[in-house]
Amino acid sequence: MERYFIKPGEKVRLKDWSPDPPKDFEGDKESTRAAVAELNRKLEVLQERLYAERKHKVLVILQGMDTSGKDGVIRSVFEGVNPQGVKVANFKVPTQEELDHDYLWRVHKVVPGKGEIVIFNRSHYEDVLVVRVHNLVPPEVWKKRYEQINQFERLLHETGTTILKFFLFISREEQKQRLLERLADPAKHWKFNPGDLKERALWEEYEKAYEDVLSRTSTEYAPWILVPADKKWYRDWVISRVLVETLEGLEIQLPPPLADAETYRRQLLEEDAPESR
């Protein structure tokens, strides 16, 4: 998976990357989906231990163009994990209260606590993406935010948060096909927003904005992982592998066994003994 990690200071040009699986990938759709299912079982166990240990905090950030699969990743990769220890935070148009504070205020409130995995479906990076593309604030404002974000993520890292940032990279043609599929199926019309076409018209502006984000905010403590996302099954496999390998690297330990476990076990067994009735 190392090939998809953006090195700190690396200049990213999306035209140099492919949204498809690499030519040397030996799996196919069926076998890769089976591998994702096996990784999901490992993730369930690791997440339960993370929650029980209550030491580590994990933040997963999902960014990408419309239809790149952020919702699909949450459904597929995290299927079966305990909802007590996994939360999803969505970042939509800021409320008036949020606008009255700095742009990171609403983000800091929902970062993970000990034992939690929190998934950001979009994130604070909207404030150097949408804000930039739509000219919502002057360049002298959003240009400062790259370093502010780096320092914010450094704070999270230094206080015990493991940060993984996934950019779901799809082609413009694949986005077109996914939008057409939504329009062709009345059951999926709710997923279509006419505003998606206006955003699609700004594709090149968004690509440039993402290139700057990937180049300027991938750090040792909060790396960006550029995930080929034209094939959903490959996208899910890459993310699942990175997650499992990262959690395994934390060397999570279950709490020590109860010293009085045998005493409690006998008490429970004695409830059914004839002499206790």
PDB file of C-alpha atoms in Angstrom:
ATOM      1  CA  MET A   1       0.000   0.000   0.000  1.00  0.00           C
ATOM      2  CA  GLU A   2       3.039   2.231   0.293  1.00  0.00           C
ATOM      3  CA  ARG A   3       2.664   3.244  -3.360  1.00  0.00           C
ATOM      4  CA  TYR A   4      -0.492   5.201  -2.527  1.00  0.00           C
ATOM      5  CA  PHE A   5       0.901   7.210   0.383  1.00  0.00           C
ATOM      6  CA  ILE A   6       1.763  10.792  -0.566  1.00  0.00           C
ATOM      7  CA  LYS A   7       5.190  11.667   0.797  1.00  0.00           C
ATOM      8  CA  PRO A   8       5.531  14.925   2.747  1.00  0.00           C
ATOM      9  CA  GLY A   9       6.486  17.688   0.325  1.00  0.00           C
ATOM     10  CA  GLU A  10       5.696  15.573  -2.760  1.00  0.00           C
ATOM     11  CA  LYS A  11       4.266  17.595  -5.646  1.00  0.00           C
ATOM     12  CA  VAL A  12       1.102  15.814  -6.774  1.00  0.00           C
ATOM     13  CA  ARG A  13      -0.155  15.967 -10.352  1.00  0.00           C
ATOM     14  CA  LEU A  14      -3.308  13.902 -10.701  1.00  0.00           C
ATOM     15  CA  LYS A  15      -2.647  13.263 -14.390  1.00  0.00           C
ATOM     16  CA  ASP A  16       0.317  11.146 -13.237  1.00  0.00           C
ATOM     17  CA  TRP A  17      -1.965   8.867 -11.209  1.00  0.00           C
ATOM     18  CA  SER A  18      -4.482   6.281 -12.357  1.00  0.00           C
ATOM     19  CA  PRO A  19      -8.009   5.859 -10.959  1.00  0.00           C
ATOM     20  CA  ASP A  20      -7.861   2.164 -11.933  1.00  0.00           C
ATOM     21  CA  PRO A  21      -6.125  -0.798 -10.251  1.00  0.00           C
ATOM     22  CA  PRO A  22      -2.467  -1.074 -11.288  1.00  0.00           C
ATOM     23  CA  LYS A  23      -1.511  -3.397 -14.126  1.00  0.00           C
ATOM     24  CA  ASP A  24       0.494  -5.602 -11.760  1.00  0.00           C
ATOM     25  CA  PHE A  25      -2.517  -6.242  -9.493  1.00  0.00           C
ATOM     26  CA  GLU A  26      -3.206  -9.974  -9.639  1.00  0.00           C
ATOM     27  CA  GLY A  27      -6.692 -10.086  -8.111  1.00  0.00           C
ATOM     28  CA  ASP A  28     -10.063  -9.846  -9.805  1.00  0.00           C
ATOM     29  CA  LYS A  29     -13.408  -8.487  -8.643  1.00  0.00           C
ATOM     30  CA  GLU A  30     -14.580 -11.715  -7.010  1.00  0.00           C
ATOM     31  CA  SER A  31     -11.351 -12.598  -5.208  1.00  0.00           C
ATOM     32  CA  THR A  32     -10.810  -9.023  -4.060  1.00  0.00           C
ATOM     33  CA  ARG A  33     -14.288  -8.816  -2.581  1.00  0.00           C
ATOM     34  CA  ALA A  34     -13.544 -12.027  -0.672  1.00  0.00           C
ATOM     35  CA  ALA A  35     -10.333 -10.422   0.593  1.00  0.00           C
ATOM     36  CA  VAL A  36     -12.297  -7.355   1.723  1.00  0.00           C
ATOM     37  CA  ALA A  37     -14.694  -9.605   3.657  1.00  0.00           C
ATOM     38  CA  GLU A  38     -11.751 -11.241   5.443  1.00  0.00           C
ATOM     39  CA  LEU A  39     -10.225  -7.837   6.223  1.00  0.00           C
ATOM     40  CA  ASN A  40     -13.598  -6.731   7.567  1.00  0.00           C
ATOM     41  CA  ARG A  41     -13.590  -9.627  10.040  1.00  0.00           C
ATOM     42  CA  LYS A  42     -10.139  -8.586  11.210  1.00  0.00           C
ATOM     43  CA  LEU A  43     -11.308  -4.977  11.496  1.00  0.00           C
ATOM     44  CA  GLU A  44     -14.232  -6.053  13.702  1.00  0.00           C
ATOM     45  CA  VAL A  45     -11.851  -7.730  16.152  1.00  0.00           C
ATOM     46  CA  LEU A  46      -9.345  -4.860  16.125  1.00  0.00           C
ATOM     47  CA  GLN A  47     -12.056  -2.252  16.584  1.00  0.00           C
ATOM     48  CA  GLU A  48     -13.517  -4.132  19.556  1.00  0.00           C
ATOM     49  CA  ARG A  49     -10.082  -4.297  21.182  1.00  0.00           C
ATOM     50  CA  LEU A  50      -9.501  -0.613  20.467  1.00  0.00           C
ATOM     51  CA  TYR A  51     -12.783   0.201  22.202  1.00  0.00           C
ATOM     52  CA  ALA A  52     -11.988  -2.049  25.166  1.00  0.00           C
ATOM     53  CA  GLU A  53      -8.472  -0.716  25.654  1.00  0.00           C
ATOM     54  CA  ARG A  54      -9.608   2.954  25.525  1.00  0.00           C
ATOM     55  CA  LYS A  55      -6.120   4.238  24.795  1.00  0.00           C
ATOM     56  CA  HIS A  56      -5.858   5.019  21.087  1.00  0.00           C
ATOM     57  CA  LYS A  57      -7.940   7.401  18.989  1.00  0.00           C
ATOM     58  CA  VAL A  58      -8.351   6.937  15.227  1.00  0.00           C
ATOM     59  CA  LEU A  59      -9.537   9.553  12.747  1.00  0.00           C
ATOM     60  CA  VAL A  60     -10.399   8.491   9.193  1.00  0.00           C
ATOM     61  CA  ILE A  61     -10.935  11.287   6.675  1.00  0.00           C
ATOM     62  CA  LEU A  62     -12.714  10.595   3.374  1.00  0.00           C
ATOM     63  CA  GLN A  63     -12.502  13.176   0.601  1.00  0.00           C
ATOM     64  CA  GLY A  64     -13.221  12.986  -3.101  1.00  0.00           C
ATOM     65  CA  MET A  65     -15.257  14.319  -5.972  1.00  0.00           C
ATOM     66  CA  ASP A  66     -19.017  13.771  -5.981  1.00  0.00           C
ATOM     67  CA  THR A  67     -19.876  10.055  -6.508  1.00  0.00           C
ATOM     68  CA  SER A  68     -16.330   8.975  -5.584  1.00  0.00           C
ATOM     69  CA  GLY A  69     -17.783   6.590  -2.994  1.00  0.00           C
ATOM     70  CA  LYS A  70     -17.454   8.077   0.474  1.00  0.00           C
ATOM     71  CA  ASP A  71     -20.807   6.641   1.586  1.00  0.00           C
ATOM     72  CA  GLY A  72     -19.995   3.336  -0.084  1.00  0.00           C
ATOM     73  CA  VAL A  73     -16.724   3.042   1.810  1.00  0.00           C
ATOM     74  CA  ILE A  74     -18.494   3.590   5.118  1.00  0.00           C
ATOM     75  CA  ARG A  75     -21.045   0.871   4.278  1.00  0.00           C
ATOM     76  CA  SER A  76     -18.610  -1.679   2.878  1.00  0.00           C
ATOM     77  CA  VAL A  77     -15.393  -1.246   4.827  1.00  0.00           C
ATOM     78  CA  PHE A  78     -17.002  -0.741   8.229  1.00  0.00           C
ATOM     79  CA  GLU A  79     -19.807  -3.285   7.862  1.00  0.00           C
ATOM     80  CA  GLY A  80     -20.308  -5.179  11.109  1.00  0.00           C
ATOM     81  CA  VAL A  81     -18.174  -3.038  13.378  1.00  0.00           C
ATOM     82  CA  ASN A  82     -19.636  -2.071  16.763  1.00  0.00           C
ATOM     83  CA  PRO A  83     -21.480   1.251  16.350  1.00  0.00           C
ATOM     84  CA  GLN A  84     -20.659   2.126  19.966  1.00  0.00           C
ATOM     85  CA  GLY A  85     -17.043   2.653  19.025  1.00  0.00           C
ATOM     86  CA  VAL A  86     -17.390   3.993  15.480  1.00  0.00           C
ATOM     87  CA  LYS A  87     -18.949   7.345  14.638  1.00  0.00           C
ATOM     88  CA  VAL A  88     -19.506   9.196  11.368  1.00  0.00           C
ATOM     89  CA  ALA A  89     -19.348  12.984  11.125  1.00  0.00           C
ATOM     90  CA  ASN A  90     -20.717  14.767   8.057  1.00  0.00           C
ATOM     91  CA  PHE A  91     -19.760  18.312   7.188  1.00  0.00           C
ATOM     92  CA  LYS A  92     -22.344  20.182   5.189  1.00  0.00           C
ATOM     93  CA  VAL A  93     -22.914  23.915   4.662  1.00  0.00           C
ATOM     94  CA  PRO A  94     -21.926  25.641   7.952  1.00  0.00           C
ATOM     95  CA  THR A  95     -24.704  26.847  10.234  1.00  0.00           C
ATOM     96  CA  GLN A  96     -24.760  30.442  11.420  1.00  0.00           C
ATOM     97  CA  GLU A  97     -23.354  29.378  14.783  1.00  0.00           C
ATOM     98  CA  GLU A  98     -20.481  27.593  13.035  1.00  0.00           C
ATOM     99  CA  LEU A  99     -19.803  30.622  10.848  1.00  0.00           C
ATOM    100  CA  ASP A 100     -19.566  32.733  13.983  1.00  0.00           C
ATOM    101  CA  HIS A 101     -16.520  30.675  15.046  1.00  0.00           C
ATOM    102  CA  ASP A 102     -13.273  29.770  13.319  1.00  0.00           C
ATOM    103  CA  TYR A 103     -13.632  27.153  10.590  1.00  0.00           C
ATOM    104  CA  LEU A 104     -12.035  24.409  12.698  1.00  0.00           C
ATOM    105  CA  TRP A 105     -14.398  24.895  15.654  1.00  0.00           C
ATOM    106  CA  ARG A 106     -17.070  22.505  14.381  1.00  0.00           C
ATOM    107  CA  VAL A 107     -14.397  19.966  13.466  1.00  0.00           C
ATOM    108  CA  HIS A 108     -12.600  19.870  16.806  1.00  0.00           C
ATOM    109  CA  LYS A 109     -15.873  19.077  18.590  1.00  0.00           C
ATOM    110  CA  VAL A 110     -16.242  15.724  16.838  1.00  0.00           C
ATOM    111  CA  VAL A 111     -12.710  14.300  16.743  1.00  0.00           C
ATOM    112  CA  PRO A 112     -12.386  10.823  18.315  1.00  0.00           C
ATOM    113  CA  GLY A 113     -12.083  10.174  22.018  1.00  0.00           C
ATOM    114  CA  LYS A 114     -10.090   7.293  23.504  1.00  0.00           C
ATOM    115  CA  GLY A 115     -11.169   3.963  22.056  1.00  0.00           C
ATOM    116  CA  GLU A 116     -13.092   5.528  19.173  1.00  0.00           C
ATOM    117  CA  ILE A 117     -12.827   5.491  15.414  1.00  0.00           C
ATOM    118  CA  VAL A 118     -14.392   8.595  13.878  1.00  0.00           C
ATOM    119  CA  ILE A 119     -14.981   8.829  10.135  1.00  0.00           C
ATOM    120  CA  PHE A 120     -15.191  12.254   8.529  1.00  0.00           C
ATOM    121  CA  ASN A 121     -17.430  12.147   5.453  1.00  0.00           C
ATOM    122  CA  ARG A 122     -15.901  15.278   3.947  1.00  0.00           C
ATOM    123  CA  SER A 123     -14.009  17.366   6.461  1.00  0.00           C
ATOM    124  CA  HIS A 124     -12.177  20.575   7.299  1.00  0.00           C
ATOM    125  CA  TYR A 125     -10.588  20.288   3.856  1.00  0.00           C
ATOM    126  CA  GLU A 126     -13.781  21.710   2.378  1.00  0.00           C
ATOM    127  CA  ASP A 127     -12.402  25.039   3.616  1.00  0.00           C
ATOM    128  CA  VAL A 128      -9.573  24.850   1.078  1.00  0.00           C
ATOM    129  CA  LEU A 129     -11.648  23.112  -1.617  1.00  0.00           C
ATOM    130  CA  VAL A 130     -15.236  24.341  -2.001  1.00  0.00           C
ATOM    131  CA  VAL A 131     -14.365  27.676  -0.420  1.00  0.00           C
ATOM    132  CA  ARG A 132     -11.542  28.132  -2.915  1.00  0.00           C
ATOM    133  CA  VAL A 133     -13.316  26.904  -6.050  1.00  0.00           C
ATOM    134  CA  HIS A 134     -16.405  29.020  -5.375  1.00  0.00           C
ATOM    135  CA  ASN A 135     -14.454  32.081  -4.232  1.00  0.00           C
ATOM    136  CA  LEU A 136     -16.272  32.184  -0.892  1.00  0.00           C
ATOM    137  CA  VAL A 137     -13.312  33.803   0.838  1.00  0.00           C
ATOM    138  CA  PRO A 138     -10.316  35.710  -0.588  1.00  0.00           C
ATOM    139  CA  PRO A 139      -7.151  33.769  -1.545  1.00  0.00           C
ATOM    140  CA  GLU A 140      -5.185  35.447   1.248  1.00  0.00           C
ATOM    141  CA  VAL A 141      -7.594  33.761   3.692  1.00  0.00           C
ATOM    142  CA  TRP A 142      -7.719  30.190   2.354  1.00  0.00           C
ATOM    143  CA  LYS A 143      -4.007  30.068   1.514  1.00  0.00           C
ATOM    144  CA  LYS A 144      -3.174  30.385   5.222  1.00  0.00           C
ATOM    145  CA  ARG A 145      -5.349  27.406   6.023  1.00  0.00           C
ATOM    146  CA  TYR A 146      -2.969  24.733   4.729  1.00  0.00           C
ATOM    147  CA  GLU A 147      -0.513  25.392   7.534  1.00  0.00           C
ATOM    148  CA  GLN A 148      -3.305  25.965  10.056  1.00  0.00           C
ATOM    149  CA  ILE A 149      -4.703  22.533   9.159  1.00  0.00           C
ATOM    150  CA  ASN A 150      -1.256  20.960   9.426  1.00  0.00           C
ATOM    151  CA  GLN A 151      -0.840  22.400  12.900  1.00  0.00           C
ATOM    152  CA  PHE A 152      -4.353  21.307  13.922  1.00  0.00           C
ATOM    153  CA  GLU A 153      -3.621  17.746  12.820  1.00  0.00           C
ATOM    154  CA  ARG A 154      -0.245  17.873  14.569  1.00  0.00           C
ATOM    155  CA  LEU A 155      -2.080  18.747  17.794  1.00  0.00           C
ATOM    156  CA  LEU A 156      -4.388  15.751  17.340  1.00  0.00           C
ATOM    157  CA  HIS A 157      -1.438  13.481  16.607  1.00  0.00           C
ATOM    158  CA  GLU A 158       0.581  14.662  19.592  1.00  0.00           C
ATOM    159  CA  THR A 159      -2.393  14.041  21.876  1.00  0.00           C
ATOM    160  CA  GLY A 160      -2.813  10.433  20.768  1.00  0.00           C
ATOM    161  CA  THR A 161      -4.823  10.446  17.541  1.00  0.00           C
ATOM    162  CA  THR A 162      -3.864   8.284  14.576  1.00  0.00           C
ATOM    163  CA  ILE A 163      -4.922  10.099  11.397  1.00  0.00           C
ATOM    164  CA  LEU A 164      -5.551   8.490   8.002  1.00  0.00           C
ATOM    165  CA  LYS A 165      -6.698  10.671   5.113  1.00  0.00           C
ATOM    166  CA  PHE A 166      -8.084   8.956   2.008  1.00  0.00           C
ATOM    167  CA  PHE A 167      -8.568  10.795  -1.277  1.00  0.00           C
ATOM    168  CA  LEU A 168     -10.932   8.725  -3.434  1.00  0.00           C
ATOM    169  CA  PHE A 169      -9.652   9.342  -6.953  1.00  0.00           C
ATOM    170  CA  ILE A 170     -12.151   8.796  -9.764  1.00  0.00           C
ATOM    171  CA  SER A 171     -12.091   9.800 -13.413  1.00  0.00           C
ATOM    172  CA  ARG A 172     -14.497  12.300 -14.902  1.00  0.00           C
ATOM    173  CA  GLU A 173     -15.901   9.577 -17.174  1.00  0.00           C
ATOM    174  CA  GLU A 174     -16.595   7.288 -14.208  1.00  0.00           C
ATOM    175  CA  GLN A 175     -18.406  10.101 -12.411  1.00  0.00           C
ATOM    176  CA  LYS A 176     -20.561  10.610 -15.506  1.00  0.00           C
ATOM    177  CA  GLN A 177     -21.501   6.918 -15.564  1.00  0.00           C
ATOM    178  CA  ARG A 178     -22.409   6.925 -11.879  1.00  0.00           C
ATOM    179  CA  LEU A 179     -24.600   9.997 -12.284  1.00  0.00           C
ATOM    180  CA  LEU A 180     -26.315   8.388 -15.293  1.00  0.00           C
ATOM    181  CA  GLU A 181     -26.955   5.231 -13.254  1.00  0.00           C
ATOM    182  CA  ARG A 182     -28.660   7.285 -10.574  1.00  0.00           C
ATOM    183  CA  LEU A 183     -30.881   8.994 -13.123  1.00  0.00           C
ATOM    184  CA  ALA A 184     -31.769   5.691 -14.814  1.00  0.00           C
ATOM    185  CA  ASP A 185     -33.076   4.121 -11.591  1.00  0.00           C
ATOM    186  CA  PRO A 186     -36.022   5.871  -9.897  1.00  0.00           C
ATOM    187  CA  ALA A 187     -35.040   4.190  -6.618  1.00  0.00           C
ATOM    188  CA  LYS A 188     -31.763   6.111  -6.762  1.00  0.00           C
ATOM    189  CA  HIS A 189     -33.124   9.499  -7.810  1.00  0.00           C
ATOM    190  CA  TRP A 190     -32.821  10.681  -4.217  1.00  0.00           C
ATOM    191  CA  LYS A 191     -29.046  10.392  -4.572  1.00  0.00           C
ATOM    192  CA  PHE A 192     -29.004  12.824  -7.504  1.00  0.00           C
ATOM    193  CA  ASN A 193     -28.689  16.535  -6.927  1.00  0.00           C
ATOM    194  CA  PRO A 194     -28.892  18.929  -9.887  1.00  0.00           C
ATOM    195  CA  GLY A 195     -26.139  20.845  -8.136  1.00  0.00           C
ATOM    196  CA  ASP A 196     -23.832  17.913  -8.894  1.00  0.00           C
ATOM    197  CA  LEU A 197     -23.807  19.021 -12.545  1.00  0.00           C
ATOM    198  CA  LYS A 198     -22.740  22.533 -11.586  1.00  0.00           C
ATOM    199  CA  GLU A 199     -19.922  21.096  -9.480  1.00  0.00           C
ATOM    200  CA  ARG A 200     -18.976  18.765 -12.345  1.00  0.00           C
ATOM    201  CA  ALA A 201     -18.526  21.797 -14.610  1.00  0.00           C
ATOM    202  CA  LEU A 202     -15.798  22.917 -12.203  1.00  0.00           C
ATOM    203  CA  TRP A 203     -13.895  19.624 -12.471  1.00  0.00           C
ATOM    204  CA  GLU A 204     -10.557  21.174 -13.476  1.00  0.00           C
ATOM    205  CA  GLU A 205     -10.735  23.767 -10.696  1.00  0.00           C
ATOM    206  CA  TYR A 206     -11.395  21.010  -8.146  1.00  0.00           C
ATOM    207  CA  GLU A 207      -8.526  18.923  -9.510  1.00  0.00           C
ATOM    208  CA  LYS A 208      -6.139  21.829  -9.028  1.00  0.00           C
ATOM    209  CA  ALA A 209      -7.477  22.441  -5.518  1.00  0.00           C
ATOM    210  CA  TYR A 210      -7.033  18.761  -4.622  1.00  0.00           C
ATOM    211  CA  GLU A 211      -3.506  18.722  -6.036  1.00  0.00           C
ATOM    212  CA  ASP A 212      -2.572  21.557  -3.703  1.00  0.00           C
ATOM    213  CA  VAL A 213      -4.248  19.862  -0.732  1.00  0.00           C
ATOM    214  CA  LEU A 214      -2.414  16.585  -1.348  1.00  0.00           C
ATOM    215  CA  SER A 215       0.891  18.352  -1.938  1.00  0.00           C
ATOM    216  CA  ARG A 216       0.736  20.726   1.014  1.00  0.00           C
ATOM    217  CA  THR A 217      -0.989  18.760   3.770  1.00  0.00           C
ATOM    218  CA  SER A 218       0.387  15.215   3.578  1.00  0.00           C
ATOM    219  CA  THR A 219       2.637  14.828   6.607  1.00  0.00           C
ATOM    220  CA  GLU A 220       4.393  12.054   8.492  1.00  0.00           C
ATOM    221  CA  TYR A 221       1.769  12.277  11.232  1.00  0.00           C
ATOM    222  CA  ALA A 222      -1.272  12.711   8.952  1.00  0.00           C
ATOM    223  CA  PRO A 223      -0.584  11.184   5.533  1.00  0.00           C
ATOM    224  CA  TRP A 224      -2.798  11.341   2.489  1.00  0.00           C
ATOM    225  CA  ILE A 225      -3.499   8.032   0.745  1.00  0.00           C
ATOM    226  CA  LEU A 226      -4.524   8.447  -2.897  1.00  0.00           C
ATOM    227  CA  VAL A 227      -6.967   5.607  -3.557  1.00  0.00           C
ATOM    228  CA  PRO A 228      -7.840   4.530  -7.121  1.00  0.00           C
ATOM    229  CA  ALA A 229     -11.631   4.564  -6.947  1.00  0.00           C
ATOM    230  CA  ASP A 230     -13.019   3.830 -10.411  1.00  0.00           C
ATOM    231  CA  LYS A 231     -13.417   0.193  -9.319  1.00  0.00           C
ATOM    232  CA  LYS A 232     -15.332   0.094  -6.049  1.00  0.00           C
ATOM    233  CA  TRP A 233     -14.035  -3.335  -5.067  1.00  0.00           C
ATOM    234  CA  TYR A 234     -10.410  -2.231  -5.427  1.00  0.00           C
ATOM    235  CA  ARG A 235     -11.089   1.022  -3.564  1.00  0.00           C
ATOM    236  CA  ASP A 236     -12.555  -0.901  -0.625  1.00  0.00           C
ATOM    237  CA  TRP A 237      -9.629  -3.342  -0.590  1.00  0.00           C
ATOM    238  CA  VAL A 238      -7.010  -0.588  -0.443  1.00  0.00           C
ATOM    239  CA  ILE A 239      -8.761   1.247   2.387  1.00  0.00           C
ATOM    240  CA  SER A 240      -9.456  -1.952   4.326  1.00  0.00           C
ATOM    241  CA  ARG A 241      -5.832  -3.032   4.106  1.00  0.00           C
ATOM    242  CA  VAL A 242      -4.499   0.331   5.238  1.00  0.00           C
ATOM    243  CA  LEU A 243      -6.918   0.393   8.174  1.00  0.00           C
ATOM    244  CA  VAL A 244      -6.173  -3.146   9.327  1.00  0.00           C
ATOM    245  CA  GLU A 245      -2.413  -2.741   8.970  1.00  0.00           C
ATOM    246  CA  THR A 246      -2.525   0.575  10.844  1.00  0.00           C
ATOM    247  CA  LEU A 247      -4.574  -0.841  13.717  1.00  0.00           C
ATOM    248  CA  GLU A 248      -2.341  -3.903  13.935  1.00  0.00           C
ATOM    249  CA  GLY A 249       0.619  -1.555  14.193  1.00  0.00           C
ATOM    250  CA  LEU A 250      -0.879   0.065  17.296  1.00  0.00           C
ATOM    251  CA  GLU A 251      -0.342  -3.219  19.175  1.00  0.00           C
ATOM    252  CA  ILE A 252      -3.674  -2.880  20.959  1.00  0.00           C
ATOM    253  CA  GLN A 253      -3.947  -4.819  24.210  1.00  0.00           C
ATOM    254  CA  LEU A 254      -7.110  -6.017  25.898  1.00  0.00           C
ATOM    255  CA  PRO A 255      -7.533  -4.954  29.531  1.00  0.00           C
ATOM    256  CA  PRO A 256      -6.084  -7.500  32.025  1.00  0.00           C
ATOM    257  CA  PRO A 257      -8.419 -10.326  33.115  1.00  0.00           C
ATOM    258  CA  LEU A 258     -10.564  -9.772  36.209  1.00  0.00           C
ATOM    259  CA  ALA A 259      -8.772 -10.929  39.339  1.00  0.00           C
ATOM    260  CA  ASP A 260     -12.088 -12.130  40.826  1.00  0.00           C
ATOM    261  CA  ALA A 261     -13.517 -13.677  37.658  1.00  0.00           C
ATOM    262  CA  GLU A 262     -13.677 -17.158  39.216  1.00  0.00           C
ATOM    263  CA  THR A 263     -15.535 -15.835  42.273  1.00  0.00           C
ATOM    264  CA  TYR A 264     -18.129 -14.134  40.064  1.00  0.00           C
ATOM    265  CA  ARG A 265     -18.451 -17.280  37.948  1.00  0.00           C
ATOM    266  CA  ARG A 266     -19.185 -19.405  41.044  1.00  0.00           C
ATOM    267  CA  GLN A 267     -21.776 -16.915  42.239  1.00  0.00           C
ATOM    268  CA  LEU A 268     -23.594 -17.153  38.947  1.00  0.00           C
ATOM    269  CA  LEU A 269     -23.434 -20.947  38.894  1.00  0.00           C
ATOM    270  CA  GLU A 270     -24.733 -21.148  42.473  1.00  0.00           C
ATOM    271  CA  GLU A 271     -27.873 -19.251  41.451  1.00  0.00           C
ATOM    272  CA  ASP A 272     -29.101 -22.436  39.800  1.00  0.00           C
ATOM    273  CA  ALA A 273     -27.971 -24.840  42.539  1.00  0.00           C
ATOM    274  CA  PRO A 274     -30.863 -26.640  44.342  1.00  0.00           C
ATOM    275  CA  GLU A 275     -29.686 -25.530  47.816  1.00  0.00           C
ATOM    276  CA  SER A 276     -29.865 -21.879  46.759  1.00  0.00           C
ATOM    277  CA  ARG A 277     -33.616 -22.112  46.071  1.00  0.00           C
TER     278      ARG A 277
END
